[in-house]
Tab-separated table of C-alpha atoms in Angstrom:
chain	number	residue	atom	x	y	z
A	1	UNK	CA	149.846	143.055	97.398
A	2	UNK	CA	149.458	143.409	93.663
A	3	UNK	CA	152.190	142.397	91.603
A	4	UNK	CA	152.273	143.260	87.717
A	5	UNK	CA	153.940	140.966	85.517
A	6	UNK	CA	155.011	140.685	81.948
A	7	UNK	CA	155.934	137.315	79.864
A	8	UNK	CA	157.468	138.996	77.350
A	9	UNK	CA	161.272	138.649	77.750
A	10	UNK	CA	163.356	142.079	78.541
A	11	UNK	CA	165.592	142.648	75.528
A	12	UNK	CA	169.438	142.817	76.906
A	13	UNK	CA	170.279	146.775	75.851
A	14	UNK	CA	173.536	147.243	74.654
A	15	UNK	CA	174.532	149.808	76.735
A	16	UNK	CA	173.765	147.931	79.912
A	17	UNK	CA	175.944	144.846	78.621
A	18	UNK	CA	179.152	147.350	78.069
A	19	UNK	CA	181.269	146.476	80.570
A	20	UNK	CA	183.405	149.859	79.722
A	21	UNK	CA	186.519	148.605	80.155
A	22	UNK	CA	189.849	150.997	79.924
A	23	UNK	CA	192.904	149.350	80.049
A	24	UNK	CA	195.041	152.442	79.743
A	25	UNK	CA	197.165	153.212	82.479
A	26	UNK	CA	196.448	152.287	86.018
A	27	UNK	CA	192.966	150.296	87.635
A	28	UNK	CA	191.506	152.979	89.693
A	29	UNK	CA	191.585	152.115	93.146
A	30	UNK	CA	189.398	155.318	94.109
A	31	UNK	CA	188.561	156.614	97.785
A	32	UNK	CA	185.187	155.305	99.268
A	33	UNK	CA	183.582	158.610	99.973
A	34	UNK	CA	180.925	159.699	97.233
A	35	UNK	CA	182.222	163.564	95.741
A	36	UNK	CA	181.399	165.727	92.766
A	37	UNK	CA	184.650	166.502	91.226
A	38	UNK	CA	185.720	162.744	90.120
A	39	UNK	CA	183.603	159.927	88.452
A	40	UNK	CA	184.120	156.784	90.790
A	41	UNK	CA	182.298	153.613	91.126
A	42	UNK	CA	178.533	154.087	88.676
A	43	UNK	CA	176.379	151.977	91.240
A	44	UNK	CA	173.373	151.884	89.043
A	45	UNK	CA	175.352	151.330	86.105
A	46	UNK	CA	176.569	148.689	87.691
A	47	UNK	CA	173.317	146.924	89.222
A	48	UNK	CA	172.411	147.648	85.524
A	49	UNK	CA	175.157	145.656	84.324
A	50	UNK	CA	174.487	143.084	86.270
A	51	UNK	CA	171.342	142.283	85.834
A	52	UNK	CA	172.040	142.086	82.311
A	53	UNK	CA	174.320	139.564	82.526
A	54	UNK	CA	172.098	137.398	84.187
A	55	UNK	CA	169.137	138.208	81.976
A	56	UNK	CA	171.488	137.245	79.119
A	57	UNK	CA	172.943	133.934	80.892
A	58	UNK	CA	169.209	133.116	81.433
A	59	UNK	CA	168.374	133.491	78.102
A	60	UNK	CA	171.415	131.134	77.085
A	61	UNK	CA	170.013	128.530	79.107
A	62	UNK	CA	166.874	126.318	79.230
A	63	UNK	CA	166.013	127.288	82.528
A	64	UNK	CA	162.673	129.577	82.875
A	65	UNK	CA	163.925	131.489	86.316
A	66	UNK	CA	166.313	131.558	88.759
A	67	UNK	CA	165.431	131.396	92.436
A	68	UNK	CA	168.814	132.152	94.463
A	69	UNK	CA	169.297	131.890	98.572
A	70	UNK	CA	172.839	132.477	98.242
A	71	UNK	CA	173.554	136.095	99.210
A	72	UNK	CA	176.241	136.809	96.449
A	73	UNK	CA	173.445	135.905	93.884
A	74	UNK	CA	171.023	137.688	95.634
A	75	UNK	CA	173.194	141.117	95.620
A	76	UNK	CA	174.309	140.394	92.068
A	77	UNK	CA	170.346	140.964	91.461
A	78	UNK	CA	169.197	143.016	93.504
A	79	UNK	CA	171.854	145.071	94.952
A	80	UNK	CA	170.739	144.578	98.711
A	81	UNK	CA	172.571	142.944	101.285
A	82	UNK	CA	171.645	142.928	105.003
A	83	UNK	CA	173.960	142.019	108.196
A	84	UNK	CA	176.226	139.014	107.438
A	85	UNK	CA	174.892	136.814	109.778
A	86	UNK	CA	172.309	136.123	107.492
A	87	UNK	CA	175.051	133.957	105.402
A	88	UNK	CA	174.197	130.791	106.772
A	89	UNK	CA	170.401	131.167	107.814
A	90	UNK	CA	168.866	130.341	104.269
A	91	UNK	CA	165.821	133.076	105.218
A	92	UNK	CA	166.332	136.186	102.166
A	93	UNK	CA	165.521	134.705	98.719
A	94	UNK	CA	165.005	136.331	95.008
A	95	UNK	CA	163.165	135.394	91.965
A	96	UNK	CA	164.464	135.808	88.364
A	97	UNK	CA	162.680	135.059	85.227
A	98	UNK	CA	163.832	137.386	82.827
A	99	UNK	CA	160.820	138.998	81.870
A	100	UNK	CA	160.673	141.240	84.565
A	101	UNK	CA	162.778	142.986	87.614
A	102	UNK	CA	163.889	140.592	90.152
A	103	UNK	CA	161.030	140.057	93.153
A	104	UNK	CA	162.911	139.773	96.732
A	105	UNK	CA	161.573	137.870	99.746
A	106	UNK	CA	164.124	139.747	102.816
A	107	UNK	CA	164.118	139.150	106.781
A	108	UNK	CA	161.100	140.854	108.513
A	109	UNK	CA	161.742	144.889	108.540
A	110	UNK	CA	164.723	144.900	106.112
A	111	UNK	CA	162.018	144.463	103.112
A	112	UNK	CA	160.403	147.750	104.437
A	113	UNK	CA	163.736	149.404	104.592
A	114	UNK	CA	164.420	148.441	100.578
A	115	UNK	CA	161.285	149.914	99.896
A	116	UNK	CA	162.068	153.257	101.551
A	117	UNK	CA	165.640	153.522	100.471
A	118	UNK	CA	166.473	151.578	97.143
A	119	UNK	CA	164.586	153.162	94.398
A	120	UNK	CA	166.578	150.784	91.225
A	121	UNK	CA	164.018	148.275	92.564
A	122	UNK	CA	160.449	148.206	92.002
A	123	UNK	CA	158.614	148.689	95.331
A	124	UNK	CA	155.757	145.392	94.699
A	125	UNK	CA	158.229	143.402	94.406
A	126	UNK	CA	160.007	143.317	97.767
A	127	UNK	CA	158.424	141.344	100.141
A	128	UNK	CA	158.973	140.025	103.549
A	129	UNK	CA	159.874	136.428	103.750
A	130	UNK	CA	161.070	134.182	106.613
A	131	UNK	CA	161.883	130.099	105.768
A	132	UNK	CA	162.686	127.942	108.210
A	133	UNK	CA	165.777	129.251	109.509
A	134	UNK	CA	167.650	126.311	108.982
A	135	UNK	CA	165.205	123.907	110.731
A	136	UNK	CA	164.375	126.085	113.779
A	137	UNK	CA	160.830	126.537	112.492
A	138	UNK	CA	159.456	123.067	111.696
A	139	UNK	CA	158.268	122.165	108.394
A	140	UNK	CA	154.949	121.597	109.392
A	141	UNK	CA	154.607	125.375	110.481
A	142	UNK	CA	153.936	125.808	106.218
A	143	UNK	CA	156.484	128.687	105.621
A	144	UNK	CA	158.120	126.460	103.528
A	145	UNK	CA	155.045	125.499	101.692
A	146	UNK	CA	153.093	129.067	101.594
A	147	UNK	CA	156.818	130.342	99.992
A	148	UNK	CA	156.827	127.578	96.933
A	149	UNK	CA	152.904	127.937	96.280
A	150	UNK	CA	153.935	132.026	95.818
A	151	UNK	CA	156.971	131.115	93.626
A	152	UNK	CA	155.167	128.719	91.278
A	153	UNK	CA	151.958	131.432	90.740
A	154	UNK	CA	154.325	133.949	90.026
A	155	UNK	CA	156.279	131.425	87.710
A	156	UNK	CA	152.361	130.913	85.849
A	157	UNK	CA	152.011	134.272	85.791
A	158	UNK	CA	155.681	135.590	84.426
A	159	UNK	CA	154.761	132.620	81.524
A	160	UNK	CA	157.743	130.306	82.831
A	161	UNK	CA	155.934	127.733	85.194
A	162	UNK	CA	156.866	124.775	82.234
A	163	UNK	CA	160.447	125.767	82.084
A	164	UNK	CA	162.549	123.962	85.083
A	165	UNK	CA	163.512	126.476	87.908
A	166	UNK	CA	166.809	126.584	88.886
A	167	UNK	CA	167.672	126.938	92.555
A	168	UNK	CA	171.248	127.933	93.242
A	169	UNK	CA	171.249	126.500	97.849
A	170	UNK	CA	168.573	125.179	99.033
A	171	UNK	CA	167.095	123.790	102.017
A	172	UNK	CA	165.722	120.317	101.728
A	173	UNK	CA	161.741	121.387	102.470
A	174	UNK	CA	162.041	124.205	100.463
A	175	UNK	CA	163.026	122.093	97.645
A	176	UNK	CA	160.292	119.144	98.232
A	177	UNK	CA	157.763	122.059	98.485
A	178	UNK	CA	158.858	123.265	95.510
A	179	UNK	CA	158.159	120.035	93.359
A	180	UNK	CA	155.312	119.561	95.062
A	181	UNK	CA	153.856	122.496	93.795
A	182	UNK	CA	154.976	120.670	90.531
A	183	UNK	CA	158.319	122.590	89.586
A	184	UNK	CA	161.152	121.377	87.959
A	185	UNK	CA	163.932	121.990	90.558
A	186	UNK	CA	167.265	122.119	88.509
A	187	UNK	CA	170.956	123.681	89.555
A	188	UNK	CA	170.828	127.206	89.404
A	189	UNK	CA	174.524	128.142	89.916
A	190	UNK	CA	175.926	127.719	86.796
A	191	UNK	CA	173.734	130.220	85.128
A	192	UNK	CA	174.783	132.549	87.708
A	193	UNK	CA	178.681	131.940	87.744
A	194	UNK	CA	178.205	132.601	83.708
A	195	UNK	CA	176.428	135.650	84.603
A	196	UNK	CA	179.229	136.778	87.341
A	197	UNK	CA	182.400	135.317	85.406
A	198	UNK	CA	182.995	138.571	83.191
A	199	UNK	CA	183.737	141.943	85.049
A	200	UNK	CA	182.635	145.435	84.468
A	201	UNK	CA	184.967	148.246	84.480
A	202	UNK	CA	182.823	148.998	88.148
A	203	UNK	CA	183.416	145.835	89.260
A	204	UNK	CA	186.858	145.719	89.003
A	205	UNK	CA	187.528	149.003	90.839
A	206	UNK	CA	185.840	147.377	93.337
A	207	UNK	CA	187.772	144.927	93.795
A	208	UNK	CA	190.880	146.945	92.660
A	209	UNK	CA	189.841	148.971	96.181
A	210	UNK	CA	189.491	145.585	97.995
A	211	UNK	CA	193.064	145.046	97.156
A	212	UNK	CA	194.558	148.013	98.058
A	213	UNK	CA	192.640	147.978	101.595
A	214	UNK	CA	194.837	144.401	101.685
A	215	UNK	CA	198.020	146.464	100.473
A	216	UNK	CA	197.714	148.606	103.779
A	217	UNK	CA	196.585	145.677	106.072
A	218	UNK	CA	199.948	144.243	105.147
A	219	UNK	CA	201.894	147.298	105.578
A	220	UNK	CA	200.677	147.581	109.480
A	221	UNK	CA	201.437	143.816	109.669
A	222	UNK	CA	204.578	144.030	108.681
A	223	UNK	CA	205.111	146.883	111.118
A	224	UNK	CA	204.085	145.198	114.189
A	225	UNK	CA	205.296	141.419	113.338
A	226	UNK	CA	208.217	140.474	115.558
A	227	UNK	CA	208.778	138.066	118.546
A	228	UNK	CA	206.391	138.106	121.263
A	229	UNK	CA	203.058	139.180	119.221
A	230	UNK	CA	201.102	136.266	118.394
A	231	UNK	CA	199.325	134.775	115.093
A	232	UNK	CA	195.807	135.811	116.580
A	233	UNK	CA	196.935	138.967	117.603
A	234	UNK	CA	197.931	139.935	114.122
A	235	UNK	CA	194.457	138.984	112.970
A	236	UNK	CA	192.735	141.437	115.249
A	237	UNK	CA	194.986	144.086	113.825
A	238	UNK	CA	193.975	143.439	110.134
A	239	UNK	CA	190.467	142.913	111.080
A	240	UNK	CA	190.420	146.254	112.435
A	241	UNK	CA	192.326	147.767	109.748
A	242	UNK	CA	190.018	146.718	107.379
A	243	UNK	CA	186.575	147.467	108.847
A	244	UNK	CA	188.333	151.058	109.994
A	245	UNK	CA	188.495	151.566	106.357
A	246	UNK	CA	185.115	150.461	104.822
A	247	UNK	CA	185.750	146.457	104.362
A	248	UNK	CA	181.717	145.082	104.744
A	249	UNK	CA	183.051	141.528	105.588
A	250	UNK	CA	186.155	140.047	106.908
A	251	UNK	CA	185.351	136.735	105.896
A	252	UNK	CA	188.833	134.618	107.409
A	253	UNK	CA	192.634	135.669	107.869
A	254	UNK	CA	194.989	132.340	107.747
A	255	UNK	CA	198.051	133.146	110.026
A	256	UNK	CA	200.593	130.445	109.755
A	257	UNK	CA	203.999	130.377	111.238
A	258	UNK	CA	206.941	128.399	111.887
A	259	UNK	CA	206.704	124.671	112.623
A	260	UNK	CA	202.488	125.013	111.132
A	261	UNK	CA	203.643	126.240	107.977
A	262	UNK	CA	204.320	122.551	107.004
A	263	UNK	CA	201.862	121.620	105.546
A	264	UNK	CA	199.725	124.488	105.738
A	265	UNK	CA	196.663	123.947	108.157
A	266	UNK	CA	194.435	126.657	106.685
A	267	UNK	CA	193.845	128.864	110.151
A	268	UNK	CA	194.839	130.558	113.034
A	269	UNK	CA	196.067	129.973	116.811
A	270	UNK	CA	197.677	131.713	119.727
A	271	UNK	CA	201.424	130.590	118.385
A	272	UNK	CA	203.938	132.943	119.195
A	273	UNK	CA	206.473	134.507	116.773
A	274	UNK	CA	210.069	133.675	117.587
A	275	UNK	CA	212.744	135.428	115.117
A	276	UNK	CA	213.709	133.744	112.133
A	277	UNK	CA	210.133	132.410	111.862
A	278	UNK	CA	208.765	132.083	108.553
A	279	UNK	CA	205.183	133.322	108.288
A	280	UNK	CA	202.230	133.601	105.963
A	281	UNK	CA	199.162	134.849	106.115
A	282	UNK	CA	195.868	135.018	103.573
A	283	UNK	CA	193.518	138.370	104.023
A	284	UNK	CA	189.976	137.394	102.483
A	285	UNK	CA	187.366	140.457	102.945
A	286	UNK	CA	184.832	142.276	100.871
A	287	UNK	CA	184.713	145.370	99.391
A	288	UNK	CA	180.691	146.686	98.258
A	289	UNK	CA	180.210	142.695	98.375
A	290	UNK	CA	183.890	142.021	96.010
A	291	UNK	CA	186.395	139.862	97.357
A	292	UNK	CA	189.986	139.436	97.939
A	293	UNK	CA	192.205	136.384	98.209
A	294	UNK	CA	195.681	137.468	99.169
A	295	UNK	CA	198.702	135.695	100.468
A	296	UNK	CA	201.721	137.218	101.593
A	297	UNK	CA	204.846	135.730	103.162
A	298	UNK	CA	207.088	137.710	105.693
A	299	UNK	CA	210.357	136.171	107.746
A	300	UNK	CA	210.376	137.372	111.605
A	301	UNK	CA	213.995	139.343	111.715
A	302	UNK	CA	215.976	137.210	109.417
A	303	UNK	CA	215.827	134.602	106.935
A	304	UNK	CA	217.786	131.244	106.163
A	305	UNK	CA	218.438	130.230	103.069
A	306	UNK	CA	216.316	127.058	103.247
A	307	UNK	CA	213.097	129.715	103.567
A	308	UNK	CA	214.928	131.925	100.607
A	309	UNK	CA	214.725	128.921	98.270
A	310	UNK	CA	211.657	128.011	99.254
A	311	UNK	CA	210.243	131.292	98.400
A	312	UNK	CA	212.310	131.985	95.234
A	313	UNK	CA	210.702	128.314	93.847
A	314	UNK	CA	206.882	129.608	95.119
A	315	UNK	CA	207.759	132.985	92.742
A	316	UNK	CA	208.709	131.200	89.538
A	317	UNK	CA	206.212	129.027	89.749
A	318	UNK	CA	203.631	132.095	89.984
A	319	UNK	CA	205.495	133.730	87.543
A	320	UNK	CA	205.540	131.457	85.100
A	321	UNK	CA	201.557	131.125	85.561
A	322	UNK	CA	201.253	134.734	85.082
A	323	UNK	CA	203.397	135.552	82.155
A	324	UNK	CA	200.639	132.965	79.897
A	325	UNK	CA	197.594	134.967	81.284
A	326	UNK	CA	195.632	136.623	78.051
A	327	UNK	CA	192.358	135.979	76.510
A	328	UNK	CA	192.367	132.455	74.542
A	329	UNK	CA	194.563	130.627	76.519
A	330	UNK	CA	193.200	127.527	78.567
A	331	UNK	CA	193.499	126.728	81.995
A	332	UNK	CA	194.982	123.169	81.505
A	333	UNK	CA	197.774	125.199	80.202
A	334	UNK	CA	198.380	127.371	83.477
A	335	UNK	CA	198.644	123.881	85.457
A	336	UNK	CA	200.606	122.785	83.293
A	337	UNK	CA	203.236	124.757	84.957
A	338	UNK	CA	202.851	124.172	88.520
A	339	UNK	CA	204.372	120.692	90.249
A	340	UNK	CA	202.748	117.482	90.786
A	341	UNK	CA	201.151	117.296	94.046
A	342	UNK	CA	204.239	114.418	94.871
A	343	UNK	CA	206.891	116.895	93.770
A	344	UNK	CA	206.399	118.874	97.482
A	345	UNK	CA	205.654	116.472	99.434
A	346	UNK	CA	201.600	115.587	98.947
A	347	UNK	CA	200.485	111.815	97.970
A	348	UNK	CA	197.898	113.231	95.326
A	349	UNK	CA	196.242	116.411	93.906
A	350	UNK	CA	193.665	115.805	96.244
A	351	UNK	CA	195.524	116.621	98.758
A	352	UNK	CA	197.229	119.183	97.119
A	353	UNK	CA	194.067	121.052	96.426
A	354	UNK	CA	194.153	124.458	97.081
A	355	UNK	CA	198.135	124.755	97.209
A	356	UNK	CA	198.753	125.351	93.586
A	357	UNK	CA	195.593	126.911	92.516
A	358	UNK	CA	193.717	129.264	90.752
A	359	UNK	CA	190.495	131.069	91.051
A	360	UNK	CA	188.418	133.458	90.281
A	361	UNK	CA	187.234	136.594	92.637
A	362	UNK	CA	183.903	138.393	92.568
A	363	UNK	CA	181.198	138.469	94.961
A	364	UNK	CA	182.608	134.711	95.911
A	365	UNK	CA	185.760	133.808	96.903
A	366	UNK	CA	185.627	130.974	94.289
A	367	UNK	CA	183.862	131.852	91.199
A	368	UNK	CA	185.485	131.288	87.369
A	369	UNK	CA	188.127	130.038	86.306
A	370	UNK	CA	189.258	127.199	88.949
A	371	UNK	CA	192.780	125.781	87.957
A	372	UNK	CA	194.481	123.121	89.382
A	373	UNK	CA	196.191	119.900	88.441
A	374	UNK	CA	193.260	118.402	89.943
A	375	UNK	CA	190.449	119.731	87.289
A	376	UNK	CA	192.138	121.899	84.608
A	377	UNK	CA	193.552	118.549	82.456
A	378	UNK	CA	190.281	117.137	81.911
A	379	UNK	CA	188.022	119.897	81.519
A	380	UNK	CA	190.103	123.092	80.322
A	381	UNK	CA	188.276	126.782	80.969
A	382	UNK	CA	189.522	129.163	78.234
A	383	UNK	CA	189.895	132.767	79.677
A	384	UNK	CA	188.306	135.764	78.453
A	385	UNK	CA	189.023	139.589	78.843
A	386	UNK	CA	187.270	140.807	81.780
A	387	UNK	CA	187.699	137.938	84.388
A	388	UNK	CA	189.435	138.317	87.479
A	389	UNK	CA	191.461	135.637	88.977
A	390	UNK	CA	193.978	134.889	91.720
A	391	UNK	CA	197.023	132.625	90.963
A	392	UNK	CA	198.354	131.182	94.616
A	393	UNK	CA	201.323	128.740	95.521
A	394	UNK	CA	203.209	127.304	97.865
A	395	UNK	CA	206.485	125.476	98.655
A	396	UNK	CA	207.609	124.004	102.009
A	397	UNK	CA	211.414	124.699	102.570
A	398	UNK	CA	213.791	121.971	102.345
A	399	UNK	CA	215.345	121.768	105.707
A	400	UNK	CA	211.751	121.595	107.605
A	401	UNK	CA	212.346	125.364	108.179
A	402	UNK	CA	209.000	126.892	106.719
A	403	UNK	CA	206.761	127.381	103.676
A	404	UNK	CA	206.480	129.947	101.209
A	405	UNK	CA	202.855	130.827	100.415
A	406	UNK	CA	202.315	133.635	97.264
A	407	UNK	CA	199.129	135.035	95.918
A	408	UNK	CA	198.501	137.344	93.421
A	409	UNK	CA	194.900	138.767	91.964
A	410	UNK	CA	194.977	139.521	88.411
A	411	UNK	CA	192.363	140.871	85.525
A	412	UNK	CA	192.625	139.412	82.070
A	413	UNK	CA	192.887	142.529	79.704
A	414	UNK	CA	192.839	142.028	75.712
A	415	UNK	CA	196.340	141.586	75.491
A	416	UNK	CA	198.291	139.951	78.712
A	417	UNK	CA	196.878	140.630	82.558
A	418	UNK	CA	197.455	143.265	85.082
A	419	UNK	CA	198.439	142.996	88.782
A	420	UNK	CA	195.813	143.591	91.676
A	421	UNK	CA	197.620	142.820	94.570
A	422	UNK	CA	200.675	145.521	94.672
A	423	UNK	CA	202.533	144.403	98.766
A	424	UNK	CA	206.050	143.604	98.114
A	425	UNK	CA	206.491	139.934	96.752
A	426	UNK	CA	209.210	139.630	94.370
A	427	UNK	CA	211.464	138.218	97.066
A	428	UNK	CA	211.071	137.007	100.529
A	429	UNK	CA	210.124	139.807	102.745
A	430	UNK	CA	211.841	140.297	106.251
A	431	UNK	CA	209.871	142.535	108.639
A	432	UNK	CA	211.970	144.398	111.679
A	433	UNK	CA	214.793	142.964	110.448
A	434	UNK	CA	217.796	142.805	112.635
């Protein structure tokens, strides 16, 4: 196969770096059918957009390409995804250097099928490509090898071979075959969370539509949670829920109740709801490849006042994170507002990770900002218009009764933030109350 290549870098148009953001009124959170008589979701715009952004992060570095095995990066390119088993195998890889369209290395027949049906990328320039596998095919076999001696001539000839490479995961023989093919193997990741850290107005109806898939999850939840369902019963419901309605990836549900709640284990069982339970779940899927992170807390039939506190404490505390949400402000000053780790009941912010916390949402579940007593103090992130973030807490009840667990998603507009996540959470909800 002949592949043409250019070292003179793509200029970064100004139309594809618009994000084309419109504040006014409400996100869209449009239906997932394509139709002529409303403007939805601008899929090449977006691959556009988003290839941009990493051209321009690129650019902004001293890195001469990017070569990404992590499937979020690898959609963020190319806009291709196969089945999500292939999360974990290491096997679909793309090349970035700036000067040219992305080149994509996918599993076996899948490269054929990009070729036949995805036209926004140049048809050379997908390839078949198959690693290692995560060890199942032994090093010696040479895929590792014949892979890096591709990558560096295509590196000479894109002009970039002298620049380090930056590799975002990467298996251990891919990496030695790599330098010995005499590359300078550097972290790719941070180029690519720059790239991914600002939002189009496409990507945040995406995930705007992620949410509101959550917003009805919850609302059949609610429905059928009373005593004698179980916690893993009620995460077969959502899971079905969501993939009945176009989710591409339930990645986890937490479904914590009762005596678990304290402190909160981060998973699932069989446990059985008994009434007055307090419960709390966490609904993580993807949307077109964008992500939700949203925690909800509901009380089995009734509620005591132990779990009311509890929950009215977890609300200020988001609150108050949420009201100083706007472009300029710094993330130190968001965790600023949250309890130390030993003010509910944790030894250190260590262990506290993860309880009072921010992040940002994209094609990850963690991408920019992170905020937490943990990191924010020493290294503050100053937020910009167009990044989407979810603010979480949590506080255990008093009297052993509980834990109140809150989440909401949130997009940093030029003036303040507005809401994602839109399931009842102002106070402590009680479902089939009695």
């Amino acid at each position: 196969m002949t592949i043409l290549t250019s070292t003179d870098p793509k200029i970064v148009m100004p139309g594809d770096i618009d994000p084309h953001w419109d504040w006014a009124g409400m996100i869209p959170a449009p239906g997932r059918m394509n139709v002529d008589f409303e403007e939805r979701v601008d899929f090449r715009r977006l691959h556009n957009y988003r290839t941009a952004r990493a051209r321009q992060a690129l650019a902004n570095s001293n890195i001469g390409a990017l070569l990404c095995f992590d499937n979020n990066n690898i959609r963020y390119l190319t806009s291709t995804v196969i089945g999500e088993w292939s999360r974990d195998k290491v096997c679909r890889y793309t090349l970035f250097t700036g000067n040219s369209e992305p080149y994509l290395w996918d599993f076996g027949s899948a490269a054929a099928h990009h070729r036949l049906h995805n036209p926004w990328l140049e048809k050379d320039r997908v390839m078949a490509g198959m690693l290692g596998l995560r060890g199942s095919v032994p090093e010696d076999v040479g895929l590792f090898r014949n892979a890096a001696r591709q990558i560096a001539d295509l590196c000479r000839k894109e002009g970039v071979f002298d620049m380090p490479i930056g590799v975002d995961i990467v298996e251990p023989p891919m990496m030695f075959a790599l330098q010995a093919e005499g590359l300078n193997v550097v972290d790719a990741q941070q180029v690519m969370l720059d790239a991914r850290m600002i939002k189009s107005m496409d990507e945040i109806i995406l995930l705007n539509t992620a949410a509101s898939m959550v917003d009805g999850a919850y609302h059949h939840l609610s429905e059928a949670l009373k005593p004698g369902v179980r916690e893993n019963e009620m995460v077969g419901l959502v899971n079905k829920f969501l993939y009945d309605n176009g989710s591409d990836d339930v990645e986890a549900i937490n479904a914590v109740s009762g005596e678990r709640c304290s402190p909160h284990p981060h998973n699932f069982t069989d446990r059985m709801y008994r009434p007055g339970d307090q419960a709390f779940f966490d609904i993580i899927h993807s949307y077109m490849g964008y992500r939700t992170c949203y925690y909800r807390t509901l009380n089995v039939g009734f509620k005591t006042q132990g779990q009311s506190d509890a929950y009215k404490q977890a609300r200020e505390w988001i609150d108050d994170a949420i009201a100083l949400v706007k472009p300029g402000l710094t993330t130190d000053k968001i965790a600023a507002v949250w309890p130390k780790a030993e003010d509910f009941g944790f030894t250190n912010e260590m262990e506290a990770f993860g309880l009072q916390f921010g992040h940002g949402l994209g094609m990850a579940l963690h991408e920019r900002p992170i905020i937490s007593r943990l990191v924010s103090f020493d290294k503050p992130f100053e937020l910009q218009e167009g990044m989407v973030f979810a603010l979480e807490t949590y506080c255990p009840a008093l009297d052993g009764s509980g834990a109140a667990r809150i989440e909401e998603e949130v997009v940093v507009t030029a003036d303040g933030c507005k809401i994602l996540t839109l399931f009842p959470a102002q106070e402590l909800f009680v479902a089939n109350a009695y």
